[in-house]
CSV table of C-alpha atoms in Angstrom, one decimal:
chain,number,residue,atom,x,y,z
A,229,UNK,CA,-21.4,3.7,-5.4
A,230,UNK,CA,-23.5,1.4,-7.4
A,231,UNK,CA,-21.7,2.3,-10.6
A,232,UNK,CA,-18.4,1.0,-9.2
A,233,UNK,CA,-20.0,-2.3,-8.0
A,234,UNK,CA,-21.3,-2.8,-11.6
A,235,UNK,CA,-17.9,-2.8,-13.1
A,236,UNK,CA,-17.0,-6.0,-15.0
A,237,UNK,CA,-13.3,-5.3,-15.1
A,238,UNK,CA,-11.1,-6.8,-12.4
A,239,UNK,CA,-9.3,-4.2,-10.4
A,240,UNK,CA,-6.4,-4.3,-7.9
A,241,UNK,CA,-5.7,-0.9,-6.2
A,242,UNK,CA,-2.2,-0.3,-4.8
A,243,UNK,CA,-2.1,2.6,-2.3
A,244,UNK,CA,1.3,4.1,-1.7
A,245,UNK,CA,1.3,7.0,0.9
A,246,UNK,CA,3.2,9.6,2.7
A,247,UNK,CA,3.2,9.1,6.5
A,248,UNK,CA,0.4,11.1,8.0
A,249,UNK,CA,-1.6,11.5,4.8
A,250,UNK,CA,-4.3,9.0,6.0
A,251,UNK,CA,-3.5,6.6,3.1
A,252,UNK,CA,-4.1,3.5,5.1
A,253,UNK,CA,-7.5,4.7,6.3
A,254,UNK,CA,-8.4,5.7,2.8
A,255,UNK,CA,-7.5,2.2,1.6
A,256,UNK,CA,-9.8,0.6,4.3
A,257,UNK,CA,-12.7,2.8,3.3
A,258,UNK,CA,-12.1,2.2,-0.4
A,259,UNK,CA,-12.2,-1.6,0.2
A,260,UNK,CA,-15.5,-1.2,2.0
A,261,UNK,CA,-17.0,0.5,-1.0
A,262,UNK,CA,-15.5,-2.0,-3.5
A,263,UNK,CA,-16.7,-4.8,-1.2
A,264,UNK,CA,-13.3,-6.4,-1.2
A,265,UNK,CA,-10.4,-7.1,1.2
A,266,UNK,CA,-7.7,-4.6,2.1
A,267,UNK,CA,-4.2,-6.0,2.5
A,268,UNK,CA,-2.0,-4.0,5.0
A,269,UNK,CA,-0.7,-5.2,8.3
A,270,UNK,CA,-2.1,-8.7,7.7
A,271,UNK,CA,0.4,-9.2,4.8
A,272,UNK,CA,3.3,-10.1,7.2
A,273,UNK,CA,1.2,-12.5,9.3
A,274,UNK,CA,-0.1,-14.3,6.1
A,275,UNK,CA,3.4,-14.7,4.7
A,276,UNK,CA,4.8,-15.9,8.0
A,277,UNK,CA,2.1,-18.5,8.2
A,278,UNK,CA,2.5,-19.7,4.6
A,279,UNK,CA,6.3,-20.1,5.0
A,280,UNK,CA,6.5,-21.2,8.6
A,281,UNK,CA,8.4,-18.0,9.7
A,282,UNK,CA,8.3,-15.9,12.8
A,283,UNK,CA,6.1,-12.9,12.1
A,284,UNK,CA,7.8,-10.8,14.7
A,285,UNK,CA,11.1,-11.2,12.8
A,286,UNK,CA,9.5,-10.4,9.5
A,287,UNK,CA,8.1,-7.2,10.9
A,288,UNK,CA,11.6,-5.9,11.4
A,289,UNK,CA,11.8,-5.6,7.6
A,290,UNK,CA,8.2,-4.4,6.8
A,291,UNK,CA,8.7,-1.3,4.7
A,292,UNK,CA,12.1,-0.7,6.2
A,293,UNK,CA,15.5,-0.7,4.4
A,294,UNK,CA,17.7,-3.7,4.8
A,295,UNK,CA,19.7,-3.9,8.0
A,296,UNK,CA,23.1,-5.2,8.7
A,297,UNK,CA,23.8,-9.0,8.5
A,298,UNK,CA,24.8,-9.0,12.1
A,299,UNK,CA,21.5,-7.4,13.1
A,300,UNK,CA,19.5,-9.9,11.1
A,301,UNK,CA,21.3,-12.9,12.5
A,302,UNK,CA,20.8,-11.5,16.0
A,303,UNK,CA,17.1,-11.4,15.3
A,304,UNK,CA,17.0,-15.0,14.2
A,305,UNK,CA,16.9,-14.3,10.5
A,306,UNK,CA,19.4,-15.4,7.8
A,307,UNK,CA,21.5,-12.9,5.9
A,308,UNK,CA,19.2,-13.2,2.9
A,309,UNK,CA,15.9,-13.1,4.9
A,310,UNK,CA,14.8,-9.6,3.5
A,311,UNK,CA,15.3,-10.8,0.0
A,312,UNK,CA,13.4,-14.0,0.6
A,313,UNK,CA,10.6,-12.0,2.3
A,314,UNK,CA,10.3,-9.7,-0.8
A,315,UNK,CA,10.2,-12.8,-3.0
A,316,UNK,CA,7.4,-14.2,-0.9
A,317,UNK,CA,5.7,-10.9,-0.8
A,318,UNK,CA,5.8,-10.4,-4.6
A,319,UNK,CA,4.4,-14.0,-5.1
A,320,UNK,CA,1.7,-13.1,-2.5
A,321,UNK,CA,0.6,-10.0,-4.4
A,322,UNK,CA,0.6,-11.9,-7.7
A,323,UNK,CA,-1.6,-14.6,-6.1
A,324,UNK,CA,-4.0,-11.9,-5.1
A,325,UNK,CA,-4.1,-10.5,-8.6
A,326,UNK,CA,-4.6,-14.0,-10.1
A,327,UNK,CA,-7.4,-15.1,-7.7
A,328,UNK,CA,-9.4,-12.1,-6.6
A,329,UNK,CA,-11.6,-9.9,-8.7
A,330,UNK,CA,-11.0,-6.9,-6.5
A,331,UNK,CA,-8.5,-6.0,-3.7
A,332,UNK,CA,-6.8,-3.0,-2.2
A,333,UNK,CA,-3.1,-3.4,-1.2
A,334,UNK,CA,-1.2,-0.8,0.9
A,335,UNK,CA,2.4,0.0,0.1
A,336,UNK,CA,5.2,-2.6,0.1
A,337,UNK,CA,6.2,-2.2,-3.5
A,338,UNK,CA,3.0,-3.9,-4.7
A,339,UNK,CA,2.9,-1.6,-7.7
A,340,UNK,CA,6.3,-3.0,-8.8
A,341,UNK,CA,5.2,-6.6,-8.2
A,342,UNK,CA,2.1,-6.0,-10.3
A,343,UNK,CA,3.6,-3.8,-13.0
A,344,UNK,CA,2.5,-6.2,-15.8
A,345,UNK,CA,-1.0,-6.5,-14.5
A,346,UNK,CA,-3.2,-4.3,-16.6
A,347,UNK,CA,-6.0,-4.1,-14.1
A,348,UNK,CA,-3.6,-2.8,-11.3
A,349,UNK,CA,-4.1,0.8,-10.4
A,350,UNK,CA,-1.3,2.7,-8.6
A,351,UNK,CA,-2.4,5.5,-6.3
A,352,UNK,CA,-0.2,7.8,-4.3
A,353,UNK,CA,-1.7,9.6,-1.3
A,354,UNK,CA,0.0,12.7,0.0
A,355,UNK,CA,-0.8,15.9,1.9
A,356,UNK,CA,0.7,19.1,3.0
A,357,UNK,CA,3.3,18.9,5.7
A,358,UNK,CA,1.4,20.8,8.4
A,359,UNK,CA,-1.7,18.6,7.8
A,360,UNK,CA,0.4,15.4,8.1
A,361,UNK,CA,2.1,16.6,11.3
A,362,UNK,CA,-1.3,17.4,12.8
A,363,UNK,CA,-2.5,13.9,11.9
A,364,UNK,CA,0.5,12.1,13.4
A,365,UNK,CA,0.4,14.2,16.6
A,366,UNK,CA,-3.2,13.1,17.1
A,367,UNK,CA,-2.7,9.5,16.1
A,368,UNK,CA,0.4,8.9,18.3
A,369,UNK,CA,0.0,11.5,21.0
A,370,UNK,CA,3.3,13.3,20.0
A,371,UNK,CA,4.5,16.8,20.2
A,372,UNK,CA,5.0,18.9,17.0
A,373,UNK,CA,8.7,18.2,17.0
A,374,UNK,CA,8.2,14.5,17.7
A,375,UNK,CA,5.6,14.1,14.9
A,376,UNK,CA,7.8,16.0,12.5
A,377,UNK,CA,10.8,13.7,13.3
A,378,UNK,CA,8.6,10.6,13.0
A,379,UNK,CA,7.3,11.6,9.6
A,380,UNK,CA,10.9,12.2,8.3
A,381,UNK,CA,12.0,8.8,9.6
A,382,UNK,CA,9.1,6.8,8.3
A,383,UNK,CA,9.1,8.4,4.9
A,384,UNK,CA,12.9,7.9,4.6
A,385,UNK,CA,12.5,4.3,5.5
A,386,UNK,CA,9.7,3.8,3.0
A,387,UNK,CA,11.7,5.5,0.3
A,388,UNK,CA,14.8,3.4,0.9
A,389,UNK,CA,12.7,0.2,1.1
A,390,UNK,CA,11.0,1.0,-2.2
A,391,UNK,CA,14.2,1.9,-4.0
A,392,UNK,CA,15.9,-1.2,-2.7
A,393,UNK,CA,13.3,-3.5,-4.2
A,394,UNK,CA,12.0,-1.5,-7.1
A,395,UNK,CA,13.4,-0.1,-10.3
A,396,UNK,CA,11.6,3.2,-9.8
A,397,UNK,CA,11.9,6.0,-7.3
A,398,UNK,CA,9.2,6.1,-4.6
A,399,UNK,CA,7.9,9.6,-5.3
A,400,UNK,CA,8.4,9.7,-9.0
A,401,UNK,CA,4.8,10.5,-9.7
A,402,UNK,CA,4.8,9.3,-13.3
A,403,UNK,CA,4.9,5.8,-11.8
A,404,UNK,CA,1.4,6.3,-10.4
A,405,UNK,CA,-2.0,6.5,-12.1
A,406,UNK,CA,-3.5,8.9,-9.7
A,407,UNK,CA,-2.1,11.3,-7.1
A,408,UNK,CA,-4.4,12.3,-4.3
A,409,UNK,CA,-3.8,15.2,-1.9
A,410,UNK,CA,-5.9,14.8,1.2
A,411,UNK,CA,-5.2,18.2,2.8
A,412,UNK,CA,-8.4,19.9,1.6
A,413,UNK,CA,-10.7,17.0,0.6
A,414,UNK,CA,-10.1,14.6,3.6
A,415,UNK,CA,-10.6,10.9,3.7
A,416,UNK,CA,-14.1,10.7,2.1
A,417,UNK,CA,-13.1,13.1,-0.6
A,418,UNK,CA,-10.0,11.0,-1.4
A,419,UNK,CA,-12.1,7.8,-1.6
A,420,UNK,CA,-14.6,9.6,-3.9
A,421,UNK,CA,-11.8,10.8,-6.1
A,422,UNK,CA,-10.3,7.2,-6.5
A,423,UNK,CA,-13.7,5.8,-7.2
A,424,UNK,CA,-14.4,8.4,-9.9
A,425,UNK,CA,-11.1,7.4,-11.5
A,426,UNK,CA,-12.0,3.8,-11.5
A,427,UNK,CA,-15.4,4.6,-13.1
A,428,UNK,CA,-13.6,6.5,-15.8
A,429,UNK,CA,-11.0,3.8,-16.4
A,430,UNK,CA,-13.0,0.7,-16.3
A,431,UNK,CA,-16.3,0.2,-18.2
A,432,UNK,CA,-19.5,-0.5,-16.4
A,433,UNK,CA,-21.5,-3.6,-17.0
A,434,UNK,CA,-24.8,-3.2,-19.0
A,435,UNK,CA,-27.9,-3.4,-16.8
A,436,UNK,CA,-29.2,-7.0,-16.6
A,437,UNK,CA,-32.7,-7.8,-17.7
A,438,UNK,CA,-35.0,-8.8,-14.8
A,439,UNK,CA,-35.5,-12.6,-14.6
A,440,UNK,CA,-39.0,-14.0,-14.8
């Protein structure tokens, strides 16, 4: 949308999501329209590189609740590694907000990290259970029961992760600026809905006079 690309206001969009709701795909397509970078799986690799850490170790804690000290030590991480990772991650998100005009960040408590950034927009993407199960079955080649179990496990881990490192509850919708249900409107409809919200919230730049 040309209207979105004419916005003068900086904007960082944080996309939290239920597993199977297509939130990550929506974030990618939204970033394409906004002509900006999407931060998702690359976050861990970037932080590992910046702090000379093993990305494979850090991935053990990516949107997962804290594990036991013995487990962390066995994986080559110190007992406070998850806390350090979250500190690095929050600093990473703040750097994005400070240095980029636009960005889309997927999950990982970014909304909490940027709670004092007035141009941060928190979006929660959800969908009906049957729709989510169908999506997970197709994405991971699972049976209905396996997909149902995976959704329960992933959502529980995200909830515990969020509530470990955030002062708010994961699915307390008053913490989000916009709730998008993808069941009936799909990926493109969800992207359009988010863009329309951005257009309403942030003013457009006046048209520039042509240069001689």
